[in-house]
Coordinates of N, CA and C and ligand atoms in Angstrom, one line a residue:
X1 N 25.3 129.3 -28.7 CA 25.6 128.0 -28.9 C 26.6 128.1 -30.2
X2 N 27.5 127.6 -29.7 CA 28.9 127.3 -31.0 C 28.2 126.3 -31.8
X3 N 28.6 126.6 -33.5 CA 28.7 125.4 -34.1 C 29.9 124.6 -34.2
X4 N 29.7 123.0 -34.3 CA 30.9 122.5 -34.3 C 31.3 122.1 -35.8
X5 N 32.5 121.6 -35.7 CA 33.4 121.3 -36.9 C 33.0 119.5 -37.5
X6 N 32.7 119.7 -38.6 CA 32.3 118.4 -38.8 C 33.4 117.7 -39.8
X7 N 33.7 116.5 -39.2 CA 34.8 115.7 -40.0 C 34.5 115.3 -41.3
X8 N 35.3 115.6 -42.1 CA 35.0 115.0 -43.7 C 35.9 113.9 -44.1
X9 N 34.8 112.7 -44.6 CA 35.5 111.6 -45.1 C 36.6 112.0 -46.1
X10 N 37.9 111.4 -46.4 CA 37.9 110.3 -45.7 C 38.8 110.5 -44.3
X11 N 38.9 111.5 -43.1 CA 39.2 111.6 -42.3 C 39.2 110.4 -41.3
X12 N 40.3 109.7 -40.9 CA 40.6 108.7 -40.0 C 39.8 108.4 -39.1
X13 N 39.7 109.8 -38.4 CA 38.7 109.8 -37.1 C 37.1 109.5 -37.2
X14 N 36.9 109.5 -38.3 CA 35.5 108.7 -38.5 C 35.4 107.5 -38.8
X15 N 36.6 106.7 -38.3 CA 36.2 105.2 -38.4 C 36.6 104.9 -36.6
X16 N 36.8 106.0 -35.8 CA 36.4 105.6 -34.4 C 35.5 104.8 -33.9
X17 N 35.4 103.9 -33.1 CA 34.2 103.4 -32.3 C 33.9 104.3 -31.0
X18 N 32.7 104.5 -31.0 CA 32.3 105.4 -29.7 C 31.9 104.6 -28.7
X19 N 32.6 105.1 -27.5 CA 32.2 104.5 -26.2 C 30.8 104.9 -25.5
X20 N 30.5 104.0 -24.9 CA 29.0 104.4 -24.3 C 29.0 105.3 -23.3
X21 N 27.9 106.4 -23.6 CA 27.6 107.6 -22.3 C 27.6 106.7 -20.9
X22 N 28.4 107.2 -20.0 CA 28.1 106.7 -18.4 C 27.5 107.5 -18.0
X23 N 27.4 108.9 -18.0 CA 26.5 109.8 -17.2 C 25.8 110.7 -18.1
X24 N 24.6 111.2 -18.0 CA 24.0 111.9 -18.7 C 24.0 113.4 -18.1
X25 N 25.1 114.1 -18.5 CA 25.2 115.3 -17.5 C 25.1 117.0 -18.3
X26 N 25.2 117.8 -17.5 CA 25.1 119.2 -18.2 C 25.9 119.2 -19.4
X27 N 27.3 118.9 -19.2 CA 28.2 118.9 -20.6 C 27.7 117.7 -21.6
X28 N 27.4 117.0 -21.5 CA 26.6 116.1 -22.6 C 25.6 116.9 -23.2
X29 N 24.4 117.2 -22.1 CA 23.4 118.1 -22.9 C 24.1 119.3 -23.9
X30 N 25.1 119.7 -23.5 CA 25.4 120.9 -24.1 C 25.9 120.5 -25.5
X31 N 26.6 119.3 -25.3 CA 27.0 118.8 -26.7 C 26.1 118.5 -27.6
X32 N 24.7 117.7 -27.3 CA 23.8 117.5 -27.9 C 23.3 118.9 -28.4
X33 N 23.1 119.6 -27.9 CA 22.3 121.0 -28.4 C 23.3 121.7 -29.4
X34 N 24.7 121.5 -29.4 CA 25.5 122.0 -30.2 C 25.4 121.1 -31.3
X35 N 25.0 120.0 -31.3 CA 25.1 119.2 -32.3 C 23.7 119.5 -33.3
X36 N 23.0 119.4 -32.3 CA 21.4 119.9 -33.3 C 21.6 121.3 -33.6
X37 N 22.3 122.4 -33.4 CA 22.6 123.7 -34.1 C 23.3 123.4 -35.3
X38 N 24.4 122.6 -35.0 CA 25.4 122.4 -36.3 C 24.3 121.5 -37.2
X39 N 23.8 120.5 -36.8 CA 23.0 119.7 -37.9 C 22.1 120.7 -38.7
X40 N 21.2 121.3 -37.9 CA 20.4 122.5 -38.5 C 20.9 123.6 -39.6
X41 N 22.0 123.8 -39.0 CA 22.8 125.0 -39.9 C 22.9 124.1 -41.2
X42 N 23.4 122.8 -41.2 CA 24.2 122.2 -42.5 C 23.1 121.5 -43.1
X43 N 21.6 121.9 -42.7 CA 20.6 121.2 -43.4 C 20.7 119.9 -43.3
X44 N 21.0 119.3 -42.4 CA 21.2 117.8 -42.2 C 20.0 117.2 -41.7
X45 N 19.5 115.9 -41.8 CA 18.8 115.3 -41.0 C 19.4 114.4 -39.8
X46 N 20.3 114.3 -39.7 CA 20.9 113.5 -38.7 C 22.6 114.2 -38.2
X47 N 23.0 113.6 -37.0 CA 24.2 114.1 -37.0 C 24.7 113.1 -35.7
X48 N 26.1 112.8 -35.9 CA 26.5 111.6 -34.7 C 27.6 112.2 -34.2
X49 N 28.0 111.9 -32.9 CA 29.1 112.9 -32.2 C 30.4 112.3 -32.8
X50 N 30.4 111.1 -33.3 CA 31.7 110.5 -34.1 C 32.1 111.9 -35.2
X51 N 31.0 112.4 -35.8 CA 31.3 113.5 -37.0 C 31.8 114.6 -36.4
X52 N 31.7 114.9 -35.2 CA 32.2 116.2 -34.6 C 33.3 116.0 -33.2
X53 N 33.8 114.1 -33.9 CA 35.0 114.0 -33.2 C 35.0 114.0 -31.5
X54 N 33.9 113.5 -30.9 CA 33.5 113.0 -29.9 C 32.9 111.9 -30.1
X55 N 33.6 110.7 -29.2 CA 33.7 109.5 -29.7 C 32.5 108.7 -28.7
X56 N 31.6 109.2 -28.2 CA 30.6 108.7 -27.4 C 29.4 108.5 -28.2
X57 N 28.3 107.4 -27.9 CA 27.4 107.0 -28.0 C 26.4 108.0 -28.2
X58 N 26.3 109.0 -28.9 CA 25.0 110.0 -28.7 C 24.9 110.3 -30.2
X59 N 23.8 110.6 -30.9 CA 23.5 111.2 -31.8 C 22.1 112.1 -32.0
X60 N 21.9 112.9 -33.1 CA 20.8 114.0 -33.1 C 20.1 113.6 -34.5
X61 N 19.0 113.7 -34.4 CA 18.2 114.0 -35.5 C 17.1 114.2 -35.6
X62 N 16.5 114.9 -36.9 CA 15.1 115.6 -36.9 C 14.8 115.1 -38.6
X63 N 14.0 114.1 -38.5 CA 13.5 113.9 -39.9 C 11.9 114.5 -40.4
X64 N 11.9 115.4 -39.6 CA 10.3 116.1 -39.6 C 10.4 116.8 -41.1
X65 N 9.1 117.3 -41.6 CA 9.2 118.0 -42.6 C 9.3 119.4 -42.4
X66 N 8.8 119.8 -41.3 CA 8.8 121.0 -40.6 C 10.2 121.3 -39.6
X67 N 10.9 120.4 -39.6 CA 12.3 120.6 -38.8 C 12.1 121.3 -37.7
X68 N 11.2 120.8 -36.8 CA 10.8 121.4 -35.6 C 10.8 120.1 -34.7
X69 N 11.4 118.8 -34.9 CA 11.2 117.9 -33.9 C 12.5 117.1 -33.7
X70 N 13.2 117.8 -32.9 CA 14.6 117.3 -32.8 C 14.7 116.5 -31.9
X71 N 15.5 115.4 -32.2 CA 15.6 114.2 -31.2 C 17.1 114.0 -30.6
X72 N 17.3 113.3 -29.3 CA 18.5 113.4 -29.1 C 18.7 111.8 -28.6
X73 N 19.2 111.1 -29.1 CA 19.6 109.3 -28.7 C 20.9 109.1 -28.0
X74 N 21.1 108.6 -26.8 CA 22.0 108.6 -26.0 C 22.1 107.0 -25.9
X75 N 23.1 106.5 -26.1 CA 23.1 105.0 -26.0 C 22.2 104.1 -26.8
X76 N 21.9 104.5 -28.0 CA 21.0 103.6 -28.8 C 21.0 102.4 -29.1
X77 N 19.9 101.6 -29.3 CA 20.1 100.1 -29.5 C 19.1 100.2 -30.3
X78 N 19.1 99.3 -31.5 CA 18.0 98.4 -32.4 C 17.7 97.4 -31.8
X79 N 16.5 97.3 -31.5 CA 16.0 96.3 -30.8 C 15.2 95.1 -31.7
X80 N 15.0 95.7 -32.8 CA 14.1 94.8 -33.7 C 14.4 95.5 -35.2
X81 N 14.2 94.4 -36.0 CA 14.5 94.9 -37.6 C 13.6 94.3 -38.4
X82 N 13.1 95.1 -39.2 CA 12.1 94.1 -40.1 C 12.8 93.5 -41.3
X83 N 12.2 92.4 -41.3 CA 13.1 91.6 -42.8 C 13.0 92.4 -44.1
X84 N 12.2 93.3 -44.4 CA 11.8 93.8 -45.7 C 12.9 95.1 -45.6
X85 N 13.7 94.9 -46.6 CA 14.7 95.9 -47.1 C 14.5 97.2 -47.9
X86 N 14.6 98.2 -47.9 CA 14.7 99.4 -48.8 C 15.8 100.0 -49.3
X87 N 15.6 100.5 -50.5 CA 17.2 101.0 -51.2 C 16.9 102.7 -51.5
X88 N 17.5 103.4 -51.0 CA 17.2 104.8 -51.1 C 18.4 105.4 -51.2
X89 N 18.4 106.8 -51.8 CA 19.7 107.3 -52.0 C 20.1 107.9 -50.7
X90 N 21.2 108.0 -49.8 CA 21.9 108.5 -48.9 C 22.8 109.7 -49.0
X91 N 23.0 110.6 -48.2 CA 23.6 111.7 -48.0 C 24.3 111.7 -46.8
X92 N 25.4 112.4 -46.5 CA 26.2 112.2 -45.2 C 26.5 113.9 -44.8
X93 N 26.6 114.7 -43.8 CA 27.2 115.8 -43.8 C 28.7 115.6 -43.8
X94 N 29.5 114.6 -43.9 CA 31.0 114.0 -43.7 C 31.4 113.6 -45.0
X95 N 30.2 113.7 -46.2 CA 30.5 113.6 -47.4 C 29.6 114.3 -48.3
X96 N 30.0 115.9 -48.0 CA 29.0 116.6 -48.8 C 29.1 116.5 -50.3
X97 N 27.9 117.0 -51.0 CA 27.8 116.6 -52.4 C 27.4 115.2 -52.9
X98 N 27.9 114.0 -52.1 CA 27.6 112.8 -52.8 C 26.4 112.1 -52.0
X99 N 25.6 111.7 -53.2 CA 24.5 110.9 -52.8 C 24.6 109.5 -53.2
X100 N 24.2 108.2 -52.8 CA 24.1 107.0 -53.5 C 22.9 106.0 -52.5
X101 N 22.9 104.9 -53.2 CA 21.7 104.1 -52.8 C 22.4 103.5 -52.0
X102 N 21.7 102.8 -51.1 CA 22.2 102.0 -49.8 C 21.0 101.1 -49.3
X103 N 21.3 99.9 -49.0 CA 20.2 99.0 -48.5 C 20.3 99.2 -47.1
X104 N 18.7 99.4 -46.7 CA 18.5 99.6 -45.0 C 17.2 98.4 -44.5
X105 N 17.1 98.2 -43.5 CA 16.1 97.3 -42.8 C 14.5 98.7 -43.1
X106 N 13.6 98.4 -43.3 CA 12.5 99.1 -43.6 C 11.8 99.9 -42.4
X107 N 12.2 98.7 -41.4 CA 11.5 99.5 -40.3 C 12.5 98.9 -38.9
X108 N 12.6 99.8 -38.2 CA 13.5 99.2 -36.9 C 12.7 99.7 -35.4
X109 N 13.2 99.2 -34.7 CA 12.5 99.6 -33.2 C 13.9 99.9 -32.3
X110 N 13.8 101.1 -31.6 CA 15.2 101.8 -31.1 C 14.7 101.7 -29.6
X111 N 15.6 101.9 -29.0 CA 15.8 102.1 -27.4 C 16.9 102.8 -27.1
X112 N 16.5 104.2 -26.6 CA 17.7 104.9 -26.2 C 17.4 105.5 -25.4
X113 N 18.4 106.5 -24.5 CA 18.2 107.3 -23.5 C 17.9 109.1 -24.3
X114 N 17.1 109.6 -23.8 CA 16.6 110.9 -24.3 C 17.9 112.0 -23.5
X115 N 17.3 113.3 -23.8 CA 18.2 114.4 -23.5 C 18.1 114.5 -22.0
X116 N 17.2 114.1 -21.6 CA 16.7 114.1 -19.9 C 17.3 112.9 -19.3
X117 N 17.9 112.1 -20.1 CA 18.6 110.5 -19.6 C 17.3 109.5 -19.3
X118 N 16.5 109.8 -19.5 CA 15.4 109.1 -19.6 C 15.2 107.7 -20.3
X119 N 14.9 106.6 -20.4 CA 15.0 105.6 -21.5 C 13.4 105.8 -22.3
X120 N 13.6 105.5 -23.4 CA 12.4 105.8 -24.3 C 12.5 104.9 -25.6
X121 N 11.2 104.4 -26.0 CA 11.5 103.5 -27.2 C 10.7 104.0 -28.1
X122 N 11.2 103.8 -29.4 CA 10.3 104.3 -30.6 C 10.3 103.3 -32.0
X123 N 9.4 103.0 -32.7 CA 9.3 102.6 -34.2 C 9.8 103.5 -35.0
X124 N 10.6 103.4 -36.0 CA 11.2 104.1 -37.0 C 10.8 103.6 -38.1
X125 N 10.3 104.5 -39.5 CA 10.1 103.7 -40.9 C 10.5 104.7 -41.8
X126 N 10.9 104.6 -42.9 CA 11.0 105.6 -43.8 C 12.2 106.2 -43.4
X127 N 12.2 107.6 -43.7 CA 13.3 108.1 -43.4 C 14.1 108.2 -42.2
X128 N 13.4 108.3 -41.2 CA 13.9 107.9 -39.9 C 14.3 106.9 -39.5
X129 N 13.8 105.7 -40.0 CA 14.4 104.6 -40.2 C 15.9 104.3 -40.8
X130 N 15.8 104.9 -41.9 CA 17.3 104.9 -42.6 C 18.3 106.0 -41.9
X131 N 17.9 106.9 -41.4 CA 18.4 108.1 -40.6 C 19.2 107.4 -39.6
X132 N 18.3 106.9 -38.5 CA 18.8 106.0 -37.4 C 19.6 105.1 -37.6
X133 N 19.8 103.9 -38.9 CA 20.7 103.3 -39.2 C 21.8 103.8 -39.3
X134 N 22.0 104.9 -40.3 CA 23.0 105.7 -40.7 C 23.8 106.1 -39.7
X135 N 23.2 106.8 -38.8 CA 23.6 107.6 -37.7 C 24.3 106.5 -36.5
X136 N 23.8 105.1 -36.4 CA 24.3 104.5 -35.3 C 25.9 103.8 -36.0
X137 N 25.4 103.6 -37.2 CA 26.8 103.1 -38.0 C 28.1 104.1 -37.8
X138 N 27.7 105.4 -37.9 CA 28.8 106.5 -37.7 C 29.2 105.8 -36.2
X139 N 28.3 105.8 -35.2 CA 28.8 105.4 -33.7 C 30.0 104.3 -33.8
X140 N 29.5 103.0 -34.7 CA 30.3 102.1 -34.9 C 31.7 102.5 -35.8
X141 N 31.6 103.5 -36.4 CA 32.9 104.1 -37.1 C 32.9 103.8 -38.7
X142 N 31.5 103.7 -39.0 CA 31.2 103.1 -40.4 C 30.8 104.4 -41.0
X143 N 31.0 104.9 -42.0 CA 30.8 105.7 -42.9 C 29.7 105.1 -44.2
X144 N 28.5 105.5 -44.6 CA 27.7 105.0 -45.9 C 28.4 104.7 -47.2
X145 N 29.4 105.6 -47.3 CA 30.4 105.3 -48.8 C 30.9 103.8 -48.8
X146 N 30.9 103.0 -47.3 CA 31.9 101.6 -47.0 C 30.4 100.6 -48.0
X147 N 29.6 101.2 -48.0 CA 28.5 100.1 -48.5 C 28.5 100.3 -49.9
X148 N 29.2 100.9 -50.6 CA 29.5 101.0 -52.0 C 30.5 100.6 -52.7
X149 N 30.9 100.3 -53.9 CA 31.8 99.5 -54.3 C 33.3 100.1 -54.3
X150 N 34.3 99.6 -54.1 CA 35.8 100.0 -53.8 C 36.0 101.1 -54.7
X151 N 35.6 100.7 -56.2 CA 35.7 101.8 -57.0 C 35.1 103.5 -56.8
X152 N 33.9 103.4 -56.2 CA 33.1 104.2 -56.1 C 33.8 105.0 -55.0
X153 N 34.2 104.1 -53.9 CA 34.5 104.5 -52.7 C 35.9 105.7 -52.8
X154 N 37.1 105.0 -53.9 CA 37.9 105.4 -54.3 C 37.8 106.9 -54.9
X155 N 36.9 107.1 -56.0 CA 36.2 108.1 -56.4 C 35.9 109.2 -55.5
X156 N 35.0 108.8 -54.6 CA 34.7 110.2 -53.8 C 35.6 110.3 -52.7
X157 N 36.9 109.4 -52.3 CA 37.9 109.9 -51.4 C 38.7 111.0 -52.3
X158 N 39.0 110.8 -53.5 CA 39.7 111.9 -54.3 C 38.7 112.9 -54.3
X159 N 37.5 113.2 -54.9 CA 36.9 114.0 -55.0 C 36.8 114.9 -53.5
X160 N 36.4 114.3 -52.4 CA 36.7 115.2 -51.1 C 37.8 115.6 -50.6
X161 N 39.0 115.1 -50.9 CA 40.5 115.7 -50.8 C 40.5 116.6 -51.4
X162 N 39.9 116.6 -52.8 CA 40.2 117.8 -53.7 C 39.4 119.1 -53.3
X163 N 38.2 118.7 -53.2 CA 37.1 119.9 -52.5 C 37.9 120.4 -51.2
X164 N 38.0 119.9 -50.3 CA 38.9 120.3 -49.1 C 39.7 120.9 -49.2
X165 N 40.7 120.6 -50.2 CA 41.6 121.5 -50.7 C 41.2 122.5 -51.4
X166 N 40.6 122.7 -52.3 CA 39.9 124.0 -52.9 C 39.3 124.8 -52.2
X167 N 38.6 124.4 -50.8 CA 38.0 125.6 -50.0 C 38.9 125.8 -49.3
X168 N 40.1 125.0 -48.7 CA 40.8 125.9 -48.2 C 41.8 127.0 -49.2
X169 N 41.9 126.6 -49.9 CA 42.7 127.5 -50.8 C 42.0 129.1 -51.2
X170 N 40.5 129.0 -50.8 CA 40.0 130.0 -51.2 C 40.0 131.0 -50.0
X171 N 40.4 130.6 -48.7 CA 40.2 131.3 -47.7 C 41.4 132.4 -47.8
Ligands
NI201 NI1 26.4 110.7 -42.0

């Protein structure tokens, strides 16, 4: 299975709104598998299709400590949100080396189709709740740094552009 290229902020394609998946077919399953491989290789806990430049409502995640519980969420929907909020540092494979505090719902109920195309529901809290909210934002074209101040965001943009340039220069 090939690893996929992850778009880096501020790539404008990260702001594309993903379309619902019409059919869970072999091609989509292969994409989900490749995304999982890419996510594990990059040591991430979640990855949205938007980040690999495919604009359909698909995300993968694994927030288990042992990194052995891959989850595939197709057409995910949040059906309930706790009033209680939590603040914690977030990072993103599209914004490497940057971590900053974002406020999220402490618990969410999620409904989605799985890799087999069958609907399932689950309740998430802690890291899983944060992760699913973060990845679902990607599907709406939103990157977590957009919750930060304009000044911080501008600094991050400059840092990412420089980092990308330095990496290209080393090749
Ligand atoms: Ni992200």
